[in-house]
Amino acid sequence: MEYWTPKYWEEHEQECETILKDQNSWDQVPDLNSIPSSELKDGMFVKYTGMIQDMLNPVFYFDKYEVLDRKTQSKHMYSGRFKESLFCQNGFHFRSNLRARMGIILGLHNGDIGFDTRDLEDPNFHKCYICGKFFARWIVRGTERLVFDVNTLCDDCFKKYNYVNDISSEEIASTRKDLKLLLTQLLMGDDVAADYLICYLLSRVYCRDEVGFALGKFSLNIFHRDLATSCSDYAQMLYDILKLLVCKSHYFELNVKSLNETTMIPRKDYNTNRLKSGLLQLSSSTYLILDEIHLQPGQLNNTGCLNVKALSSVVNNQRMSYDFQFYDGTFPTDIPVLSLSDTKSMLPSDCHIKLKPDPSCSSVIRETFSAAHQYLKPELLNKIRTYISWIQNRGFDIPENLTEIVQKDFVEMRKENKKTDANDLHTLIVLARLMSLSHGHSELTEDMWKVALAMEKERKSR
């Protein structure tokens, strides 16, 4: 693919697209994120890893254009794709991006001097004449153009990036054992909370039902009254470990000041025609860790109230509302949320678990975190990362015979506690699913269902 030029792509487009469907070929394409600028060449074929943050207006450009030499009356046809400017004779170049405004095609310009396409007869541009066919391409579509400031990238192949690696059953068992040992120590000897944290790390929204309910979401709140006194920066230290285990993560200290002053909700600015990003505009599978340990009572302003509402929507429904000023646009999200607090979180969560520290562990918590960093050698980190990514992308089934057992147990739960509802059942099924997957199982077994029931019974008894 080193010889792929814009001209070669245009002449062999179907062949090139077929080649790129092969994962090995795709992996060989140079990554623009990591290539030194000194190695970049004009017309170089590259791939780019990123998040689509905004959808701009359509960009119009010449798919093909014809240049007429007024002196010789000869005509030459050129391609306008993959170019920032249109080549004309005698060294003239024109900008190729043509934006629509008020129904008139504007934007052809030479350098910083703009002119209307109706001005092509201007004496300053008498040496050539351009005629061409306009094509509109939406910026965000995978097979269309992506424009980044001055540089133009034509995204002809789009792939959603998934981290999938093979892992044996023996590696699953040993890696889970190492991960639970690590998390148990970081959670002050609480092995039950460690299992819940493992499930949180493995969780993802795997589908949505007909009403949009996010199946698979698993938000978690771990709390204990002594977290603030025993270790003031406990949440930050735990995050510093967790961010080593996952691909994408974000830490946010939740307090009245940060809620009142932080822009969490993306907002459309019609003056610049840009979407101003907010803290919650995170890509899928970005782990959001909220530090509520030092949250104190206070007065929330309008921004703070909207931020709390937005956070609750992400935690509860995995949905995010964007502010388009005249209306709100709701978009699905997949942001696993972990909140750490000294009392039960002010935000809703699928599971609130009270930490049950071992005094022998809580007294040496700083030393434990220091040892954890030493324990996480590169080889073990790679094993844990592979384990998490592999589990997240694995399929899972619930056999019919287990469906009957689940229904029967749910009826019994309703008899014991009338407040038990469908959300409790969903959380229990997700927990059983994640616990099964964490042990390498691709379907629910009765034993793992009983393990999940026991975990929930222990959690609720605290």
Tab-separated table of C-alpha atoms in Angstrom:
chain	number	residue	atom	x	y	z
A	1	MET	CA	0.000	0.000	0.000
A	2	GLU	CA	3.018	2.264	0.046
A	3	TYR	CA	2.462	2.912	-3.667
A	4	TRP	CA	-1.202	3.890	-3.252
A	5	THR	CA	-1.549	7.433	-4.504
A	6	PRO	CA	-4.799	9.388	-4.927
A	7	LYS	CA	-4.682	8.617	-8.636
A	8	TYR	CA	-4.111	4.895	-8.022
A	9	TRP	CA	-7.035	4.805	-5.548
A	10	GLU	CA	-9.398	6.418	-8.031
A	11	GLU	CA	-8.417	3.954	-10.744
A	12	HIS	CA	-8.595	0.869	-8.471
A	13	GLU	CA	-11.100	1.929	-5.806
A	14	GLN	CA	-13.050	-1.344	-5.524
A	15	GLU	CA	-9.848	-3.388	-5.453
A	16	CYS	CA	-8.385	-1.181	-2.703
A	17	GLU	CA	-11.547	-1.388	-0.599
A	18	THR	CA	-11.519	-5.191	-0.906
A	19	ILE	CA	-7.906	-5.318	0.263
A	20	LEU	CA	-8.679	-3.148	3.281
A	21	LYS	CA	-11.416	-5.519	4.429
A	22	ASP	CA	-8.630	-7.884	5.449
A	23	GLN	CA	-7.572	-7.029	9.023
A	24	ASN	CA	-3.890	-7.699	8.327
A	25	SER	CA	-3.947	-5.261	5.421
A	26	TRP	CA	-5.801	-2.696	7.522
A	27	ASP	CA	-3.174	-2.984	10.277
A	28	GLN	CA	-0.411	-2.249	7.754
A	29	VAL	CA	-1.833	1.160	6.859
A	30	PRO	CA	0.304	3.875	8.558
A	31	ASP	CA	-1.456	5.467	11.528
A	32	LEU	CA	-1.591	9.262	11.306
A	33	ASN	CA	-1.815	9.445	15.117
A	34	SER	CA	1.689	8.042	15.549
A	35	ILE	CA	3.613	9.021	12.398
A	36	PRO	CA	6.235	11.760	12.949
A	37	SER	CA	5.389	14.835	10.879
A	38	SER	CA	8.782	14.558	9.192
A	39	GLU	CA	7.702	11.261	7.617
A	40	LEU	CA	4.396	12.526	6.199
A	41	LYS	CA	4.270	12.965	2.438
A	42	ASP	CA	1.785	14.716	0.206
A	43	GLY	CA	-0.851	12.260	-1.032
A	44	MET	CA	0.197	9.596	1.482
A	45	PHE	CA	-2.405	6.907	2.268
A	46	VAL	CA	-2.989	6.797	6.036
A	47	LYS	CA	-5.584	5.877	8.638
A	48	TYR	CA	-6.699	8.071	11.505
A	49	THR	CA	-8.078	6.993	14.894
A	50	GLY	CA	-10.471	9.476	16.442
A	51	MET	CA	-13.947	10.315	17.645
A	52	ILE	CA	-16.558	12.073	15.502
A	53	GLN	CA	-17.358	15.046	17.706
A	54	ASP	CA	-19.556	17.181	15.455
A	55	MET	CA	-21.470	17.055	12.179
A	56	LEU	CA	-20.881	20.185	10.155
A	57	ASN	CA	-22.808	21.426	7.158
A	58	PRO	CA	-22.329	19.673	3.816
A	59	VAL	CA	-19.063	20.470	2.030
A	60	PHE	CA	-19.249	20.902	-1.731
A	61	TYR	CA	-16.264	20.117	-3.894
A	62	PHE	CA	-15.393	19.276	-7.476
A	63	ASP	CA	-15.448	15.543	-8.143
A	64	LYS	CA	-14.024	16.334	-11.596
A	65	TYR	CA	-13.302	19.599	-13.321
A	66	GLU	CA	-12.236	20.704	-16.772
A	67	VAL	CA	-9.629	23.342	-17.495
A	68	LEU	CA	-9.836	25.326	-20.726
A	69	ASP	CA	-6.711	27.014	-22.077
A	70	ARG	CA	-8.081	30.194	-23.701
A	71	LYS	CA	-5.040	30.540	-25.921
A	72	THR	CA	-4.983	27.071	-27.454
A	73	GLN	CA	-8.610	26.164	-26.697
A	74	SER	CA	-7.377	22.783	-25.453
A	75	LYS	CA	-9.271	21.117	-22.604
A	76	HIS	CA	-7.937	18.921	-19.821
A	77	MET	CA	-9.964	16.951	-17.262
A	78	TYR	CA	-8.701	16.707	-13.651
A	79	SER	CA	-9.946	15.007	-10.508
A	80	GLY	CA	-10.892	17.246	-7.582
A	81	ARG	CA	-10.836	14.484	-4.964
A	82	PHE	CA	-8.202	14.286	-2.229
A	83	LYS	CA	-7.109	17.873	-2.901
A	84	GLU	CA	-7.170	21.166	-1.024
A	85	SER	CA	-6.766	23.137	-4.229
A	86	LEU	CA	-7.576	22.791	-7.909
A	87	PHE	CA	-4.647	22.832	-10.291
A	88	CYS	CA	-4.966	25.022	-13.325
A	89	GLN	CA	-2.529	25.922	-16.023
A	90	ASN	CA	0.385	28.339	-15.568
A	91	GLY	CA	0.767	27.338	-11.923
A	92	PHE	CA	-2.607	28.592	-10.713
A	93	HIS	CA	-4.346	26.751	-7.848
A	94	PHE	CA	-7.834	27.348	-6.530
A	95	ARG	CA	-9.262	26.117	-3.243
A	96	SER	CA	-11.436	23.068	-3.950
A	97	ASN	CA	-13.846	23.212	-0.995
A	98	LEU	CA	-17.005	25.025	-1.979
A	99	ARG	CA	-19.479	25.748	0.796
A	100	ALA	CA	-23.151	26.445	0.218
A	101	ARG	CA	-24.567	29.631	1.668
A	102	MET	CA	-27.935	31.214	0.910
A	103	GLY	CA	-28.257	28.984	-2.139
A	104	ILE	CA	-25.130	30.445	-3.804
A	105	ILE	CA	-21.896	28.503	-4.188
A	106	LEU	CA	-19.198	30.597	-2.530
A	107	GLY	CA	-15.687	30.016	-1.348
A	108	LEU	CA	-13.410	29.607	-4.344
A	109	HIS	CA	-10.376	31.629	-3.445
A	110	ASN	CA	-6.699	32.095	-4.141
A	111	GLY	CA	-4.796	32.502	-0.866
A	112	ASP	CA	-6.871	34.706	1.427
A	113	ILE	CA	-8.744	36.485	-1.371
A	114	GLY	CA	-12.277	35.145	-1.738
A	115	PHE	CA	-14.473	35.505	-4.764
A	116	ASP	CA	-17.815	34.276	-6.014
A	117	THR	CA	-17.831	31.619	-8.739
A	118	ARG	CA	-19.602	34.194	-10.879
A	119	ASP	CA	-16.351	36.188	-10.833
A	120	LEU	CA	-14.355	33.617	-12.782
A	121	GLU	CA	-14.327	36.056	-15.683
A	122	ASP	CA	-12.373	38.521	-13.513
A	123	PRO	CA	-9.247	39.753	-15.397
A	124	ASN	CA	-7.053	38.511	-12.575
A	125	PHE	CA	-8.075	34.955	-13.434
A	126	HIS	CA	-8.217	35.201	-17.203
A	127	LYS	CA	-5.621	32.484	-17.844
A	128	CYS	CA	-7.967	29.588	-17.168
A	129	TYR	CA	-11.620	28.760	-16.905
A	130	ILE	CA	-13.078	26.065	-14.657
A	131	CYS	CA	-16.254	24.115	-15.130
A	132	GLY	CA	-17.123	21.077	-13.104
A	133	LYS	CA	-19.748	18.967	-11.392
A	134	PHE	CA	-20.459	19.675	-7.751
A	135	PHE	CA	-20.844	16.837	-5.272
A	136	ALA	CA	-22.102	17.222	-1.687
A	137	ARG	CA	-20.504	14.959	0.900
A	138	TRP	CA	-21.544	14.778	4.536
A	139	ILE	CA	-18.490	15.095	6.718
A	140	VAL	CA	-19.206	12.408	9.294
A	141	ARG	CA	-20.126	9.473	7.075
A	142	GLY	CA	-17.549	6.760	6.959
A	143	THR	CA	-17.190	6.648	3.189
A	144	GLU	CA	-17.079	10.404	2.747
A	145	ARG	CA	-14.705	13.301	3.378
A	146	LEU	CA	-13.345	14.455	6.707
A	147	VAL	CA	-12.071	18.029	6.884
A	148	PHE	CA	-9.665	19.071	9.636
A	149	ASP	CA	-8.797	22.805	9.409
A	150	VAL	CA	-6.289	23.147	6.564
A	151	ASN	CA	-5.593	19.503	5.953
A	152	THR	CA	-8.181	17.485	4.067
A	153	LEU	CA	-8.574	13.804	4.794
A	154	CYS	CA	-10.778	11.704	2.561
A	155	ASP	CA	-12.111	8.868	4.683
A	156	ASP	CA	-12.968	6.191	2.136
A	157	CYS	CA	-12.939	3.325	4.638
A	158	PHE	CA	-14.387	3.549	8.117
A	159	LYS	CA	-14.100	0.964	10.887
A	160	LYS	CA	-15.316	1.029	14.442
A	161	TYR	CA	-12.250	0.216	16.490
A	162	ASN	CA	-12.534	-2.877	18.687
A	163	TYR	CA	-9.779	-4.436	20.732
A	164	VAL	CA	-10.157	-8.184	20.322
A	165	ASN	CA	-7.441	-10.699	21.152
A	166	ASP	CA	-7.478	-14.442	21.651
A	167	ILE	CA	-7.049	-15.769	25.187
A	168	SER	CA	-7.079	-19.343	26.490
A	169	SER	CA	-9.247	-20.657	29.344
A	170	GLU	CA	-6.109	-21.119	31.464
A	171	GLU	CA	-5.113	-17.496	30.893
A	172	ILE	CA	-8.642	-16.348	31.780
A	173	ALA	CA	-8.523	-18.177	35.125
A	174	SER	CA	-5.029	-16.959	36.048
A	175	THR	CA	-5.652	-13.371	34.923
A	176	ARG	CA	-8.934	-13.162	36.828
A	177	LYS	CA	-7.178	-14.494	39.924
A	178	ASP	CA	-4.451	-11.842	39.618
A	179	LEU	CA	-6.983	-9.082	38.961
A	180	LYS	CA	-9.153	-10.036	41.939
A	181	LEU	CA	-6.121	-10.220	44.221
A	182	LEU	CA	-5.087	-6.740	43.110
A	183	LEU	CA	-8.539	-5.171	43.470
A	184	THR	CA	-9.210	-6.873	46.815
A	185	GLN	CA	-6.110	-5.244	48.268
A	186	LEU	CA	-6.990	-1.863	46.792
A	187	LEU	CA	-10.500	-2.173	48.256
A	188	MET	CA	-9.042	-2.763	51.727
A	189	GLY	CA	-9.509	-6.522	51.750
A	190	ASP	CA	-13.148	-6.576	50.561
A	191	ASP	CA	-13.279	-9.488	48.093
A	192	VAL	CA	-17.018	-9.082	47.390
A	193	ALA	CA	-16.529	-5.463	46.354
A	194	ALA	CA	-13.611	-6.655	44.200
A	195	ASP	CA	-15.960	-8.972	42.278
A	196	TYR	CA	-18.378	-6.098	41.712
A	197	LEU	CA	-15.519	-3.914	40.474
A	198	ILE	CA	-14.407	-6.659	38.060
A	199	CYS	CA	-17.961	-6.774	36.688
A	200	TYR	CA	-17.912	-3.002	36.282
A	201	LEU	CA	-14.676	-3.180	34.275
A	202	LEU	CA	-16.169	-5.855	31.995
A	203	SER	CA	-19.532	-4.159	31.469
A	204	ARG	CA	-20.795	-2.578	28.260
A	205	VAL	CA	-24.133	-1.807	26.627
A	206	TYR	CA	-24.566	-4.761	24.286
A	207	CYS	CA	-27.988	-3.787	22.913
A	208	ARG	CA	-31.065	-1.642	23.500
A	209	ASP	CA	-34.634	-2.886	23.663
A	210	GLU	CA	-37.586	-1.535	21.702
A	211	VAL	CA	-38.085	1.370	24.132
A	212	GLY	CA	-34.383	2.255	24.190
A	213	PHE	CA	-33.459	0.682	27.543
A	214	ALA	CA	-29.697	0.031	27.642
A	215	LEU	CA	-29.130	-3.673	28.264
A	216	GLY	CA	-25.806	-4.463	29.886
A	217	LYS	CA	-25.182	-1.167	31.680
A	218	PHE	CA	-23.650	-1.620	35.123
A	219	SER	CA	-22.986	1.579	37.053
A	220	LEU	CA	-21.378	1.059	40.449
A	221	ASN	CA	-21.133	3.109	43.638
A	222	ILE	CA	-18.620	2.060	46.310
A	223	PHE	CA	-18.935	3.960	49.564
A	224	HIS	CA	-17.713	3.982	53.172
A	225	ARG	CA	-17.796	6.660	55.843
A	226	ASP	CA	-14.050	6.427	56.554
A	227	LEU	CA	-12.827	6.907	52.982
A	228	ALA	CA	-12.298	10.646	53.469
A	229	THR	CA	-10.499	10.305	56.799
A	230	SER	CA	-8.395	7.204	56.197
A	231	CYS	CA	-7.038	8.400	52.856
A	232	SER	CA	-8.059	11.811	51.519
A	233	ASP	CA	-6.994	11.062	47.928
A	234	TYR	CA	-8.229	7.461	47.840
A	235	ALA	CA	-10.363	7.987	44.709
A	236	GLN	CA	-7.483	9.543	42.793
A	237	MET	CA	-5.123	6.727	43.789
A	238	LEU	CA	-7.638	4.072	42.750
A	239	TYR	CA	-8.172	5.848	39.442
A	240	ASP	CA	-4.412	5.931	38.827
A	241	ILE	CA	-4.483	2.119	38.945
A	242	LEU	CA	-7.695	1.613	36.966
A	243	LYS	CA	-6.568	3.844	34.110
A	244	LEU	CA	-3.646	1.464	33.561
A	245	LEU	CA	-6.053	-1.441	33.038
A	246	VAL	CA	-8.430	0.065	30.481
A	247	CYS	CA	-8.076	1.817	27.132
A	248	LYS	CA	-10.018	5.009	27.894
A	249	SER	CA	-10.928	6.624	31.200
A	250	HIS	CA	-11.699	9.980	32.794
A	251	TYR	CA	-11.547	11.159	36.408
A	252	PHE	CA	-13.766	13.930	37.751
A	253	GLU	CA	-13.921	15.284	41.285
A	254	LEU	CA	-17.561	15.951	42.088
A	255	ASN	CA	-18.217	18.943	44.325
A	256	VAL	CA	-20.481	21.984	44.317
A	257	LYS	CA	-17.855	24.208	42.677
A	258	SER	CA	-17.042	21.757	39.884
A	259	LEU	CA	-20.716	21.086	39.197
A	260	ASN	CA	-21.493	24.806	38.993
A	261	GLU	CA	-18.546	25.694	36.761
A	262	THR	CA	-18.019	22.685	34.468
A	263	THR	CA	-19.578	22.401	31.030
A	264	MET	CA	-20.789	18.820	30.858
A	265	ILE	CA	-23.468	19.171	28.180
A	266	PRO	CA	-22.399	19.760	24.547
A	267	ARG	CA	-23.948	22.928	23.156
A	268	LYS	CA	-24.454	24.108	19.602
A	269	ASP	CA	-23.016	27.534	18.803
A	270	TYR	CA	-24.861	28.792	15.745
A	271	ASN	CA	-22.581	31.832	15.398
A	272	THR	CA	-19.571	29.618	14.644
A	273	ASN	CA	-21.678	26.680	13.450
A	274	ARG	CA	-19.771	24.422	15.815
A	275	LEU	CA	-20.759	22.053	18.592
A	276	LYS	CA	-18.965	23.046	21.784
A	277	SER	CA	-17.930	19.855	23.504
A	278	GLY	CA	-18.882	18.989	27.080
A	279	LEU	CA	-17.257	16.733	29.645
A	280	LEU	CA	-19.816	13.995	29.056
A	281	GLN	CA	-19.229	13.834	25.311
A	282	LEU	CA	-17.099	10.727	25.746
A	283	SER	CA	-16.548	7.929	23.268
A	284	SER	CA	-18.044	4.491	23.918
A	285	SER	CA	-16.407	2.381	26.642
A	286	THR	CA	-14.760	5.371	28.307
A	287	TYR	CA	-14.752	4.623	32.036
A	288	LEU	CA	-15.932	7.623	34.049
A	289	ILE	CA	-14.752	7.650	37.672
A	290	LEU	CA	-16.524	10.196	39.879
A	291	ASP	CA	-14.925	11.267	43.168
A	292	GLU	CA	-17.659	12.246	45.626
A	293	ILE	CA	-15.565	11.651	48.745
A	294	HIS	CA	-15.189	15.371	49.545
A	295	LEU	CA	-18.641	16.449	48.368
A	296	GLN	CA	-20.151	18.920	50.842
A	297	PRO	CA	-23.618	20.519	51.028
A	298	GLY	CA	-23.994	23.683	48.965
A	299	GLN	CA	-26.131	25.660	46.547
A	300	LEU	CA	-26.234	24.516	42.932
A	301	ASN	CA	-26.810	27.101	40.239
A	302	ASN	CA	-28.641	26.397	36.984
A	303	THR	CA	-25.528	24.867	35.381
A	304	GLY	CA	-24.997	22.626	38.401
A	305	CYS	CA	-28.598	21.392	38.316
A	306	LEU	CA	-28.368	20.640	34.596
A	307	ASN	CA	-25.083	18.786	35.151
A	308	VAL	CA	-26.590	16.597	37.869
A	309	LYS	CA	-29.528	15.843	35.584
A	310	ALA	CA	-27.161	14.952	32.728
A	311	LEU	CA	-25.045	12.688	34.948
A	312	SER	CA	-28.170	10.939	36.233
A	313	SER	CA	-29.363	10.375	32.663
A	314	VAL	CA	-26.058	8.746	31.692
A	315	VAL	CA	-26.017	6.549	34.810
A	316	ASN	CA	-29.683	5.569	34.628
A	317	ASN	CA	-30.365	5.343	30.913
A	318	GLN	CA	-27.011	5.677	29.133
A	319	ARG	CA	-28.422	8.632	27.237
A	320	MET	CA	-27.052	12.138	26.834
A	321	SER	CA	-28.990	15.264	25.860
A	322	TYR	CA	-27.184	17.819	23.686
A	323	ASP	CA	-28.229	21.471	23.888
A	324	PHE	CA	-29.154	22.770	20.443
A	325	GLN	CA	-30.621	25.930	22.068
A	326	PHE	CA	-34.015	25.604	20.377
A	327	TYR	CA	-34.364	21.936	21.263
A	328	ASP	CA	-32.517	19.081	22.971
A	329	GLY	CA	-31.106	16.195	20.980
A	330	THR	CA	-30.777	12.903	22.845
A	331	PHE	CA	-28.000	10.495	21.910
A	332	PRO	CA	-27.188	6.995	23.225
A	333	THR	CA	-24.000	6.552	25.246
A	334	ASP	CA	-21.947	3.698	26.631
A	335	ILE	CA	-20.050	5.246	29.540
A	336	PRO	CA	-19.520	2.887	32.514
A	337	VAL	CA	-19.762	5.077	35.639
A	338	LEU	CA	-18.015	4.315	38.923
A	339	SER	CA	-18.644	6.674	41.840
A	340	LEU	CA	-16.649	6.654	45.075
A	341	SER	CA	-18.156	8.342	48.129
A	342	ASP	CA	-18.167	8.375	51.934
A	343	THR	CA	-21.956	7.887	51.994
A	344	LYS	CA	-24.380	6.500	49.443
A	345	SER	CA	-23.929	8.449	46.210
A	346	MET	CA	-26.275	11.311	45.415
A	347	LEU	CA	-26.480	9.833	41.900
A	348	PRO	CA	-28.493	6.726	41.054
A	349	SER	CA	-26.493	3.552	40.375
A	350	ASP	CA	-27.296	0.006	39.354
A	351	CYS	CA	-25.386	-1.173	42.431
A	352	HIS	CA	-24.521	0.668	45.635
A	353	ILE	CA	-22.114	-1.405	47.722
A	354	LYS	CA	-20.880	-0.408	51.141
A	355	LEU	CA	-17.199	-1.199	51.545
A	356	LYS	CA	-16.325	-3.632	54.292
A	357	PRO	CA	-12.662	-2.879	55.040
A	358	ASP	CA	-10.277	-5.228	56.805
A	359	PRO	CA	-8.588	-3.112	59.519
A	360	SER	CA	-5.236	-4.706	58.751
A	361	CYS	CA	-5.542	-3.484	55.147
A	362	SER	CA	-7.019	-0.020	55.704
A	363	SER	CA	-4.178	0.983	58.024
A	364	VAL	CA	-1.572	0.503	55.292
A	365	ILE	CA	-3.577	1.641	52.271
A	366	ARG	CA	-0.950	4.031	50.891
A	367	GLU	CA	1.703	1.349	51.056
A	368	THR	CA	-0.719	-1.010	49.304
A	369	PHE	CA	-1.197	1.360	46.369
A	370	SER	CA	2.543	1.871	46.095
A	371	ALA	CA	3.062	-1.907	46.034
A	372	ALA	CA	0.296	-2.269	43.423
A	373	HIS	CA	2.206	-0.087	40.975
A	374	GLN	CA	5.242	-2.290	41.465
A	375	TYR	CA	3.110	-5.422	41.080
A	376	LEU	CA	1.669	-4.323	37.728
A	377	LYS	CA	4.563	-5.208	35.487
A	378	PRO	CA	4.103	-4.674	31.711
A	379	GLU	CA	3.479	-8.381	31.118
A	380	LEU	CA	0.681	-8.541	33.706
A	381	LEU	CA	-0.822	-5.271	32.465
A	382	ASN	CA	-1.002	-6.642	28.936
A	383	LYS	CA	-2.673	-9.815	30.221
A	384	ILE	CA	-5.308	-7.837	32.129
A	385	ARG	CA	-5.983	-5.486	29.205
A	386	THR	CA	-6.354	-8.424	26.835
A	387	TYR	CA	-8.640	-10.182	29.325
A	388	ILE	CA	-10.936	-7.145	29.657
A	389	SER	CA	-11.160	-6.435	25.909
A	390	TRP	CA	-11.746	-10.093	25.036
A	391	ILE	CA	-14.511	-10.531	27.633
A	392	GLN	CA	-16.265	-7.334	26.533
A	393	ASN	CA	-16.535	-8.507	22.937
A	394	ARG	CA	-17.654	-12.066	23.669
A	395	GLY	CA	-21.159	-13.313	23.038
A	396	PHE	CA	-23.364	-14.705	25.804
A	397	ASP	CA	-26.531	-16.821	26.000
A	398	ILE	CA	-29.059	-17.753	28.667
A	399	PRO	CA	-30.339	-21.341	28.136
A	400	GLU	CA	-34.099	-21.901	28.230
A	401	ASN	CA	-33.900	-24.083	31.333
A	402	LEU	CA	-32.158	-21.231	33.196
A	403	THR	CA	-34.895	-18.797	32.112
A	404	GLU	CA	-37.425	-20.743	34.137
A	405	ILE	CA	-35.146	-20.762	37.196
A	406	VAL	CA	-34.585	-17.004	36.897
A	407	GLN	CA	-38.327	-16.352	36.680
A	408	LYS	CA	-39.027	-18.564	39.673
A	409	ASP	CA	-36.363	-16.863	41.809
A	410	PHE	CA	-37.626	-13.428	40.784
A	411	VAL	CA	-41.137	-14.325	41.975
A	412	GLU	CA	-39.679	-15.360	45.332
A	413	MET	CA	-37.752	-12.099	45.544
A	414	ARG	CA	-40.976	-10.150	44.937
A	415	LYS	CA	-42.672	-12.068	47.762
A	416	GLU	CA	-39.844	-11.186	50.165
A	417	ASN	CA	-39.655	-7.558	49.077
A	418	LYS	CA	-42.538	-5.906	47.242
A	419	LYS	CA	-40.266	-3.046	46.140
A	420	THR	CA	-38.343	-5.424	43.877
A	421	ASP	CA	-38.984	-4.454	40.261
A	422	ALA	CA	-37.819	-5.092	36.706
A	423	ASN	CA	-34.733	-2.916	37.211
A	424	ASP	CA	-33.610	-5.180	40.055
A	425	LEU	CA	-34.066	-8.197	37.806
A	426	HIS	CA	-32.067	-6.545	35.028
A	427	THR	CA	-29.221	-5.726	37.432
A	428	LEU	CA	-29.201	-9.296	38.735
A	429	ILE	CA	-29.144	-10.795	35.233
A	430	VAL	CA	-26.359	-8.405	34.177
A	431	LEU	CA	-24.380	-9.333	37.295
A	432	ALA	CA	-24.822	-13.049	36.595
A	433	ARG	CA	-23.842	-12.482	32.969
A	434	LEU	CA	-20.696	-10.533	33.864
A	435	MET	CA	-19.669	-12.995	36.572
A	436	SER	CA	-20.081	-15.861	34.088
A	437	LEU	CA	-18.096	-14.056	31.407
A	438	SER	CA	-15.386	-13.144	33.910
A	439	HIS	CA	-14.806	-16.873	34.462
A	440	GLY	CA	-14.729	-17.554	30.725
A	441	HIS	CA	-18.262	-18.964	30.345
A	442	SER	CA	-20.262	-18.091	27.235
A	443	GLU	CA	-23.625	-19.024	28.759
A	444	LEU	CA	-25.284	-18.778	32.139
A	445	THR	CA	-25.120	-21.802	34.420
A	446	GLU	CA	-27.176	-22.505	37.515
A	447	ASP	CA	-24.052	-22.335	39.675
A	448	MET	CA	-23.150	-18.849	38.442
A	449	TRP	CA	-26.750	-17.721	38.890
A	450	LYS	CA	-26.560	-18.813	42.525
A	451	VAL	CA	-23.258	-16.955	42.906
A	452	ALA	CA	-24.926	-13.766	41.659
A	453	LEU	CA	-27.861	-14.249	44.044
A	454	ALA	CA	-25.454	-14.707	46.950
A	455	MET	CA	-23.503	-11.593	45.985
A	456	GLU	CA	-26.655	-9.491	45.867
A	457	LYS	CA	-27.824	-10.891	49.194
A	458	GLU	CA	-24.484	-9.991	50.781
A	459	ARG	CA	-24.487	-6.508	49.226
A	460	LYS	CA	-27.990	-5.655	50.397
A	461	SER	CA	-27.294	-6.928	53.917
A	462	ARG	CA	-24.543	-4.368	54.489
